[in-house]
PDB file of C-alpha atoms and ligand atoms in Angstrom:
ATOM      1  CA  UNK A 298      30.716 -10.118  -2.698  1.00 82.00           C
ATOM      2  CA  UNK A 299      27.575 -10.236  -0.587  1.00 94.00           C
ATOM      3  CA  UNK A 300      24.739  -8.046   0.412  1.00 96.00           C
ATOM      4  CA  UNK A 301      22.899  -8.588   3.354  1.00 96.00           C
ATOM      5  CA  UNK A 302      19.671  -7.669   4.481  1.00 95.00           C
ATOM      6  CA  UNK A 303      20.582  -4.591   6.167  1.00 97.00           C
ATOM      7  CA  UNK A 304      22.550  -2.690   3.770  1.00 97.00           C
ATOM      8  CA  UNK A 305      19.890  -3.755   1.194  1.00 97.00           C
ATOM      9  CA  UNK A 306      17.360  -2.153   3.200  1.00 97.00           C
ATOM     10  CA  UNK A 307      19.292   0.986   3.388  1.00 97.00           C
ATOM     11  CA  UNK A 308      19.785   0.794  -0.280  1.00 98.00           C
ATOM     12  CA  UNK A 309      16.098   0.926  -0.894  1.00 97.00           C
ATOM     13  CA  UNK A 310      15.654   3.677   1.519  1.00 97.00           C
ATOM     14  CA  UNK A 311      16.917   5.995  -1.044  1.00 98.00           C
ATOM     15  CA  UNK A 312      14.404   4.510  -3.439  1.00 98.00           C
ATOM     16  CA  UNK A 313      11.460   6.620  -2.759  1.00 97.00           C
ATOM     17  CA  UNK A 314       8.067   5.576  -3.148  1.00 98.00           C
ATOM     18  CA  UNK A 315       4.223   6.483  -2.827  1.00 98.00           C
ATOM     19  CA  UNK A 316       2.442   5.538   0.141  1.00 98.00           C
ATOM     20  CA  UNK A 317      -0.640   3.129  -0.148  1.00 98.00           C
ATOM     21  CA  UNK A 318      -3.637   1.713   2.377  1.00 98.00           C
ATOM     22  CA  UNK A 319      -3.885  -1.968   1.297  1.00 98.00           C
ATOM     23  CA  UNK A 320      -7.035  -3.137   2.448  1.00 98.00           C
ATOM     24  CA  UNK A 321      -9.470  -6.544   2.152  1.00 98.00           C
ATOM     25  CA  UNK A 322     -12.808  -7.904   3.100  1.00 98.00           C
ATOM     26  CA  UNK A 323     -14.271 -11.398   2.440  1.00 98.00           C
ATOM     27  CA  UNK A 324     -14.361 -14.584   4.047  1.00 98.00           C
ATOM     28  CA  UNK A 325     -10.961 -14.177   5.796  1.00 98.00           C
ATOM     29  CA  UNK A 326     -12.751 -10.869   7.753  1.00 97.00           C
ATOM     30  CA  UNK A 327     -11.159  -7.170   7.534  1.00 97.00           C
ATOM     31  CA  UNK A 328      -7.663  -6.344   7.047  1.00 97.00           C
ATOM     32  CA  UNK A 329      -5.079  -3.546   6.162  1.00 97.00           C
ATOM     33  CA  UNK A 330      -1.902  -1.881   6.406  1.00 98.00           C
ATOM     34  CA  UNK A 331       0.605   0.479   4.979  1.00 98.00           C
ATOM     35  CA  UNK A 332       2.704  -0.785   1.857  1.00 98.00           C
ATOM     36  CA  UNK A 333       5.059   0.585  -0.516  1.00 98.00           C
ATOM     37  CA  UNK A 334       5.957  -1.739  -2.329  1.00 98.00           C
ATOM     38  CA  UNK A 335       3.372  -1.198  -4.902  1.00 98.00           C
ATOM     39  CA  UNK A 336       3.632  -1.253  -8.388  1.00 97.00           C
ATOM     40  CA  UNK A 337       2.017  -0.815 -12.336  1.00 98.00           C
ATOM     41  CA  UNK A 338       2.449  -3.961 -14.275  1.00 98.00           C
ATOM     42  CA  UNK A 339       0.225  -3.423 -17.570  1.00 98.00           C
ATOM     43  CA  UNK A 340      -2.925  -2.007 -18.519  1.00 98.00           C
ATOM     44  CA  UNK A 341      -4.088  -4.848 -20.676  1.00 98.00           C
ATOM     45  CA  UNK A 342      -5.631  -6.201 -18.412  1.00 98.00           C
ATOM     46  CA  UNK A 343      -5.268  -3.230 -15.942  1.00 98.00           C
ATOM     47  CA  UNK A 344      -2.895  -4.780 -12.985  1.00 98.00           C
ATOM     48  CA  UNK A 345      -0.677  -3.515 -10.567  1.00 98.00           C
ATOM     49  CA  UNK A 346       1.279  -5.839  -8.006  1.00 98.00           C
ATOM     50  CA  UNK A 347       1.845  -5.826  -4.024  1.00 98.00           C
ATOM     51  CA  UNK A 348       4.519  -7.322  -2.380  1.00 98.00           C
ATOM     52  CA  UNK A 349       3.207  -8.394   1.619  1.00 98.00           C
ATOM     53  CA  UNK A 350       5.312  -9.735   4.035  1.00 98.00           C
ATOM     54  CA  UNK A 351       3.791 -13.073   4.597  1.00 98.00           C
ATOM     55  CA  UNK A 352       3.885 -12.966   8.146  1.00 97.00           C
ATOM     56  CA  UNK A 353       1.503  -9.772   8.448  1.00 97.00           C
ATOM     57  CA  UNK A 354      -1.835 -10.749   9.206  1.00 96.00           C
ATOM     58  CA  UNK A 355      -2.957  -8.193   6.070  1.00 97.00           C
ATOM     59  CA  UNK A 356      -0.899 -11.412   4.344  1.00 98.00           C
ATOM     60  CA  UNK A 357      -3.212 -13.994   5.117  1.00 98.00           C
ATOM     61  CA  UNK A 358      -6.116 -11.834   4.781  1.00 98.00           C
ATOM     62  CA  UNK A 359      -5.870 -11.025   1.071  1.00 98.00           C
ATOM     63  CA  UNK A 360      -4.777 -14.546   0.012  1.00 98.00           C
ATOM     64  CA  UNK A 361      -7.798 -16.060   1.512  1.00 98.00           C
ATOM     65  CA  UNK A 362     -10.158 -13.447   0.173  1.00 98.00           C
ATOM     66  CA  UNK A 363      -8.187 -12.946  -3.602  1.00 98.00           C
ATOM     67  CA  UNK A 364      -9.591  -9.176  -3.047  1.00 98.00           C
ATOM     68  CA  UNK A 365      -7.610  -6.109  -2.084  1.00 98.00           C
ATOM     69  CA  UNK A 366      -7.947  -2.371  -2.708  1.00 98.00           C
ATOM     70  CA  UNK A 367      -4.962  -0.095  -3.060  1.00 98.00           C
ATOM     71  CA  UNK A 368      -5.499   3.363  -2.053  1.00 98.00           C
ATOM     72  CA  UNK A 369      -3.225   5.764  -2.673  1.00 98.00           C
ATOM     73  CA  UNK A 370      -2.727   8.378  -0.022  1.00 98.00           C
ATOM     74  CA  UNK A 371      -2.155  12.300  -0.107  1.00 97.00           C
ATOM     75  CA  UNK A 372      -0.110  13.994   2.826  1.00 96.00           C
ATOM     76  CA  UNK A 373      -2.820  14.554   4.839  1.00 96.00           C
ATOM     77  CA  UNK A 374      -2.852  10.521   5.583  1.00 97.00           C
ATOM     78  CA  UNK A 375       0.473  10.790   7.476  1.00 98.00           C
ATOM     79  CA  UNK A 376      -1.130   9.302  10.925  1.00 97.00           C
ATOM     80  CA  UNK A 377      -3.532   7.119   9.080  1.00 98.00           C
ATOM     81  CA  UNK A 378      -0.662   5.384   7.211  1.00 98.00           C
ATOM     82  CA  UNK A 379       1.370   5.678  10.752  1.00 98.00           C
ATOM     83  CA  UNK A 380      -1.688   3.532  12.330  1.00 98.00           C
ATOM     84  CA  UNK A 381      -1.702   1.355   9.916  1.00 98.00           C
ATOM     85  CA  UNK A 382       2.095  -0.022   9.792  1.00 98.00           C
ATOM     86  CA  UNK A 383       2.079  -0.252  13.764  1.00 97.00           C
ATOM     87  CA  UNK A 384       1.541  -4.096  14.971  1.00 92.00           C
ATOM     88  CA  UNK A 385       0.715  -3.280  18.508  1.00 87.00           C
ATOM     89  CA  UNK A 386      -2.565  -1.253  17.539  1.00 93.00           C
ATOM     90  CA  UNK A 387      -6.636  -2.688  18.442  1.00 93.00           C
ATOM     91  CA  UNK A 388      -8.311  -2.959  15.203  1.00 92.00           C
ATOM     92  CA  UNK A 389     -10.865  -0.717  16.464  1.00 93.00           C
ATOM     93  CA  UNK A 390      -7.842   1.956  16.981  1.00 95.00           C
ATOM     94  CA  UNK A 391      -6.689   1.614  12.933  1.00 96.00           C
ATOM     95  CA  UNK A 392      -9.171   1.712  11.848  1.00 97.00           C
ATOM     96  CA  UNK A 393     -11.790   4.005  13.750  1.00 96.00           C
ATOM     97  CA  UNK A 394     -12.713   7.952  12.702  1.00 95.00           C
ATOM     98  CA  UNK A 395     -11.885   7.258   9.049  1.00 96.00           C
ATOM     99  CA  UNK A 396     -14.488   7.390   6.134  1.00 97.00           C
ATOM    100  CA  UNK A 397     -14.789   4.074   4.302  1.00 98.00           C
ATOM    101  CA  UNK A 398     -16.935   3.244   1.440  1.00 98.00           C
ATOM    102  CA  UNK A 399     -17.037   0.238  -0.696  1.00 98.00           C
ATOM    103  CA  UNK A 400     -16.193  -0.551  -4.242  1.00 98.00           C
ATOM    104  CA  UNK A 401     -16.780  -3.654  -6.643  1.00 98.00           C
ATOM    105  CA  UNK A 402     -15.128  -6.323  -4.349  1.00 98.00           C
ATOM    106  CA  UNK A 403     -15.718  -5.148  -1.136  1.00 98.00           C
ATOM    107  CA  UNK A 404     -12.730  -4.251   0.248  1.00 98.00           C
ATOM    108  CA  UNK A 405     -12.805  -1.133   2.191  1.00 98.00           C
ATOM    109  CA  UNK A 406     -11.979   2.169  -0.007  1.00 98.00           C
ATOM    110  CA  UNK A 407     -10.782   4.758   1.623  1.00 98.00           C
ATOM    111  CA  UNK A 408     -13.419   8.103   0.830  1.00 97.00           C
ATOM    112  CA  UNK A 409     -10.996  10.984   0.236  1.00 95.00           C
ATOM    113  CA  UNK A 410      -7.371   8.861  -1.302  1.00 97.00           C
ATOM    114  CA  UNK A 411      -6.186   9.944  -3.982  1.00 96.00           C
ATOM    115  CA  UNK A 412      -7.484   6.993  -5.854  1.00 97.00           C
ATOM    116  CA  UNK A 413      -8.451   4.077  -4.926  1.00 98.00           C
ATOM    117  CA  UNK A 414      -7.858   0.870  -7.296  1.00 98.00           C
ATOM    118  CA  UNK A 415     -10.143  -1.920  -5.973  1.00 98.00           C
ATOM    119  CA  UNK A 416      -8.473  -5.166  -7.444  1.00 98.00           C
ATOM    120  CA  UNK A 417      -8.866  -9.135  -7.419  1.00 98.00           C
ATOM    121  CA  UNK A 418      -5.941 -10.954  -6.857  1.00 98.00           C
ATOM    122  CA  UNK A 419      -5.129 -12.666 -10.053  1.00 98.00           C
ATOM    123  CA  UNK A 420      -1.925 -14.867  -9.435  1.00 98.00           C
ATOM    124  CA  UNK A 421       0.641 -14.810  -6.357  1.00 98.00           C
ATOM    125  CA  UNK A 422       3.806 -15.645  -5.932  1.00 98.00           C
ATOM    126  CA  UNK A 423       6.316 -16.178  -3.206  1.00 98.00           C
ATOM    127  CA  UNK A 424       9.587 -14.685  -2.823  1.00 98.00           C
ATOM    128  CA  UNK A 425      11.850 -14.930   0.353  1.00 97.00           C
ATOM    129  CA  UNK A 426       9.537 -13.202   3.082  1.00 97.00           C
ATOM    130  CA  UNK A 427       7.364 -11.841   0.923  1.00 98.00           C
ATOM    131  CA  UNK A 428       4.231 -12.566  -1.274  1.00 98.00           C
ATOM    132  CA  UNK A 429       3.507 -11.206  -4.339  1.00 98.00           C
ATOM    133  CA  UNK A 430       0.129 -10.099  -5.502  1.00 98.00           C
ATOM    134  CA  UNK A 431      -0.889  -9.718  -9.122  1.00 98.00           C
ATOM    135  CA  UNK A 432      -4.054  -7.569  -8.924  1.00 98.00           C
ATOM    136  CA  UNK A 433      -6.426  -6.983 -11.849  1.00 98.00           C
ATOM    137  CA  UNK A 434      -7.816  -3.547 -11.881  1.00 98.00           C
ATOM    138  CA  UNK A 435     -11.937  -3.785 -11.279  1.00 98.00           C
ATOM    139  CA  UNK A 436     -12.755  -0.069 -10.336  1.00 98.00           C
ATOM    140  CA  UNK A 437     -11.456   2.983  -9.610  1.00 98.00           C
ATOM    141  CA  UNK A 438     -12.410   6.332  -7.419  1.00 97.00           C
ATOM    142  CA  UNK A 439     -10.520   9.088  -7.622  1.00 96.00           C
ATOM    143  CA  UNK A 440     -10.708  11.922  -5.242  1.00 93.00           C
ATOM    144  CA  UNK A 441      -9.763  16.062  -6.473  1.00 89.00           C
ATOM    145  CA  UNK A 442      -6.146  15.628  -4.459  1.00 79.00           C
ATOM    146  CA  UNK A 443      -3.244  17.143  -6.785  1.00 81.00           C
ATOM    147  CA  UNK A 444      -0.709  15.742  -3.586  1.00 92.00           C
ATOM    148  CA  UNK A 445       1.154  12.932  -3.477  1.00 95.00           C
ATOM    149  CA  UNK A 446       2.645  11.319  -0.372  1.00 97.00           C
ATOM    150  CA  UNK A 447       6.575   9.822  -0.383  1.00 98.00           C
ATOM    151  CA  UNK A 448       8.274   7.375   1.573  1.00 98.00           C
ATOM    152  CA  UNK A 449      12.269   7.975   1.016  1.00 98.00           C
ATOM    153  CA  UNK A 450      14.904   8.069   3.399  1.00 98.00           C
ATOM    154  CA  UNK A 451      12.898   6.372   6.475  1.00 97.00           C
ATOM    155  CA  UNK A 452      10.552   9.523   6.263  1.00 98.00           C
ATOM    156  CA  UNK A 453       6.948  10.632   5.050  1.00 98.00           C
ATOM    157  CA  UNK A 454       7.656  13.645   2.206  1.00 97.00           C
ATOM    158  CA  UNK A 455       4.335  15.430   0.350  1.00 96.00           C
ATOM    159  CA  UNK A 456       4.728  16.475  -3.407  1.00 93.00           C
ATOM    160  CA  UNK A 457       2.615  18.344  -5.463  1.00 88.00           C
ATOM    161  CA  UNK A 458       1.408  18.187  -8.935  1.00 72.00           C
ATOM    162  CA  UNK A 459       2.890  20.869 -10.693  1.00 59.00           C
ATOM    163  CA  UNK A 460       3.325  19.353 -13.766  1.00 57.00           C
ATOM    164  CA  UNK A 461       5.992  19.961 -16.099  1.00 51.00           C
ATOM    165  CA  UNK A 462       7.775  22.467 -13.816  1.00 54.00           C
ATOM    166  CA  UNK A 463       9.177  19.471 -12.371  1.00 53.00           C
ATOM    167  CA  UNK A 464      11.245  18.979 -15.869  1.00 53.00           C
ATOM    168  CA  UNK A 465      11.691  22.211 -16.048  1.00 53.00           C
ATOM    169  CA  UNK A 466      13.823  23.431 -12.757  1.00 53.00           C
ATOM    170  CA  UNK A 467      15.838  19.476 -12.893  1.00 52.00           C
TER     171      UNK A 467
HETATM  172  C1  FAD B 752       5.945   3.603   4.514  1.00 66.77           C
HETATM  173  C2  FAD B 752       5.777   2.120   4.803  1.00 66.77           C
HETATM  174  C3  FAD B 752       5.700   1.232   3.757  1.00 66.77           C
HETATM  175  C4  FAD B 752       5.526  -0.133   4.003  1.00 66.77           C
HETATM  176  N1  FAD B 752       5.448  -0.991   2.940  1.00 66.77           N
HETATM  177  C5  FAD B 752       5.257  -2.312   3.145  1.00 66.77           C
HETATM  178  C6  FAD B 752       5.126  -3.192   2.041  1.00 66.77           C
HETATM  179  O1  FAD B 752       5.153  -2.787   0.886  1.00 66.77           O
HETATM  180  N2  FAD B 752       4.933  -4.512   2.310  1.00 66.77           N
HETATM  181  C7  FAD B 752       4.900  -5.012   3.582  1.00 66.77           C
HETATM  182  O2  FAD B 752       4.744  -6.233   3.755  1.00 66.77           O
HETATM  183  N3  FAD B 752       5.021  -4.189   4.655  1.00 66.77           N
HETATM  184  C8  FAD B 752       5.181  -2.854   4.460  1.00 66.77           C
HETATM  185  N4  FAD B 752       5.264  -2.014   5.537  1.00 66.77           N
HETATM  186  C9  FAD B 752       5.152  -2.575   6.884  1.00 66.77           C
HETATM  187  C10 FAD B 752       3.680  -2.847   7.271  1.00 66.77           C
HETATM  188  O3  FAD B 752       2.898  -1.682   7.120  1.00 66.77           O
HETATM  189  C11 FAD B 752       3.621  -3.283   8.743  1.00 66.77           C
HETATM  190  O4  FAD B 752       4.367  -4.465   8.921  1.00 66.77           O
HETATM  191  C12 FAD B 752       2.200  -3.496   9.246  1.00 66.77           C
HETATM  192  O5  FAD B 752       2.226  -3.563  10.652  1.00 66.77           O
HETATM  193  C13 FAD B 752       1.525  -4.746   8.734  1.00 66.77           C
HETATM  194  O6  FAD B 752       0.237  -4.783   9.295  1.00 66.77           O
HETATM  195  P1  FAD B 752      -0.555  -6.152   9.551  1.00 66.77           P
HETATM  196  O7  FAD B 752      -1.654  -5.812  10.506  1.00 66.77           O
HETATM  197  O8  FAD B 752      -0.928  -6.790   8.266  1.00 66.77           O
HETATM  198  O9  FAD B 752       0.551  -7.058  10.159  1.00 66.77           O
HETATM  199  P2  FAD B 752       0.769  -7.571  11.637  1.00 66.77           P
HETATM  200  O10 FAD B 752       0.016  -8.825  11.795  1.00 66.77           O
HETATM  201  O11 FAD B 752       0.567  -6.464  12.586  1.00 66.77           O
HETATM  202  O12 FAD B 752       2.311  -7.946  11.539  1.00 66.77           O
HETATM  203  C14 FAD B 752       3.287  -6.912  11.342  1.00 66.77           C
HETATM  204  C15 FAD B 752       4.687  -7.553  11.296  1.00 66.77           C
HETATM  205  O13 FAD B 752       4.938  -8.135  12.577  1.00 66.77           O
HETATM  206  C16 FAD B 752       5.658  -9.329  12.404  1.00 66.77           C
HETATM  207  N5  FAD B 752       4.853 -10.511  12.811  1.00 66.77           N
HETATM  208  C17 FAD B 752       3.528 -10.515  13.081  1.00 66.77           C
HETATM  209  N6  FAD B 752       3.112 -11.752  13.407  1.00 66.77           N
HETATM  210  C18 FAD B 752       4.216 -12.540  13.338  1.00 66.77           C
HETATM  211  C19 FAD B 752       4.440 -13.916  13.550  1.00 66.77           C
HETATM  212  N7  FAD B 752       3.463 -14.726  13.890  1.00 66.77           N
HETATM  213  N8  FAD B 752       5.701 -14.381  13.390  1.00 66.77           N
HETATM  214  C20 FAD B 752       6.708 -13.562  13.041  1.00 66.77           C
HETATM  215  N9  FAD B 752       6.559 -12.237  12.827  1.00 66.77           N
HETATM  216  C21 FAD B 752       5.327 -11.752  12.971  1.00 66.77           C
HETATM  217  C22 FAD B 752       5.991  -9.451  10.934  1.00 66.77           C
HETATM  218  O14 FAD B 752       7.213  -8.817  10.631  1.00 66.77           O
HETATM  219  C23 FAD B 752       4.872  -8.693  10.313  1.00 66.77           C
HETATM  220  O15 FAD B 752       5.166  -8.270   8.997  1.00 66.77           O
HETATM  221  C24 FAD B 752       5.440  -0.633   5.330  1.00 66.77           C
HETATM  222  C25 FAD B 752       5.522   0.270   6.393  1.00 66.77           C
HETATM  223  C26 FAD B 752       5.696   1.643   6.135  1.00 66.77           C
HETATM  224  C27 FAD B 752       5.765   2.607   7.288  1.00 66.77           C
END
């Protein structure tokens, strides 16, 4: 028995997931866009990993400047992350009438994410379409947000952090 790519894709659909702003700076210029597909891989050294598809410019971007920040977005970002997983948009209209401030590497942080984890790219590797990043942890900034944002089912859900409740009532 076989899979194929579409059913796949609506298998992971019910796999929901936070929403992050993947951005870069360095000698490869400015990039960013929206990705999901981020993930914790150990705290010793602190890394997380992010899987790009390798034909998005953001691709190229990060693998020539081995510096990305990951910021995590709150529901209020809903047209920010919206901008930013649209092809057809200017650069000037992604990225425009947002705050941005910068971390250790460079890479443009997001002011009010949730957090903001501003990595260097440690080791990539290529799977089908897709890259993935290694990232090692180099600073954080956290904003006061207690919401979350969710991608699951095609669509953009907020939680909040009502901790322990959620155990609770499940
Ligand atoms: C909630 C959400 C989560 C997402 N998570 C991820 C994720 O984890 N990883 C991920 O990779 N994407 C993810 N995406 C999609 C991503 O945000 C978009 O593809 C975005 O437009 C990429 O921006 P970019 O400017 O880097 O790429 P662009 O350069 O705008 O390219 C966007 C896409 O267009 C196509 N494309 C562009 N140039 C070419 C070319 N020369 N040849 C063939 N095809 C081409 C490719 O499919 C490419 O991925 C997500 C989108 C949403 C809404």
């Amino acid at each position: 028995m076989t899979v194929d790519a579409t059913e796949f894709r609506a298998a992971m659909s019910r796999l929901g997931a936070s929403v992050s702003l993947i951005t870069t700076d360095g000698p490869a210029g400015r990039g960013g866009m929206t990705a999901s597909s981020v993930c914790s891989v150990t705290d010793q050294p602190p890394t997380l990993l992010v899987c790009i598809n390798r034909n998005a410019s953001t691709y190229r971007a990060v693998r020539r400047n081995l510096a990305v920040c990951v910021n995590i977005l709150a529901p209020r970002h809903v047209d920010l992350s919206r901008r930013f997983s649209t092809a057809q948009l200017s650069a000037e209209q992604k990225w425009s009438g947002v705050e941005w401030k910068t971390l250790a590497t460079g890479a443009p942080a997001l002011a009010d994410a949730a957090v903001s984890l501003d990595c260097r790219v440690s080791m990539v590797k290529h799977m089908g379409t897709h890259g993935v990043f290694f990232c090692e942890v180099v600073d954080v900034s956290f904003s006061a947000t207690t919401e979350g944002l969710i991608y699951f089912d095609r669509a953009y859900h907020p939680i909040t952090g009502w901790a322990g409740q959620a155990v609770a009532e499940y």
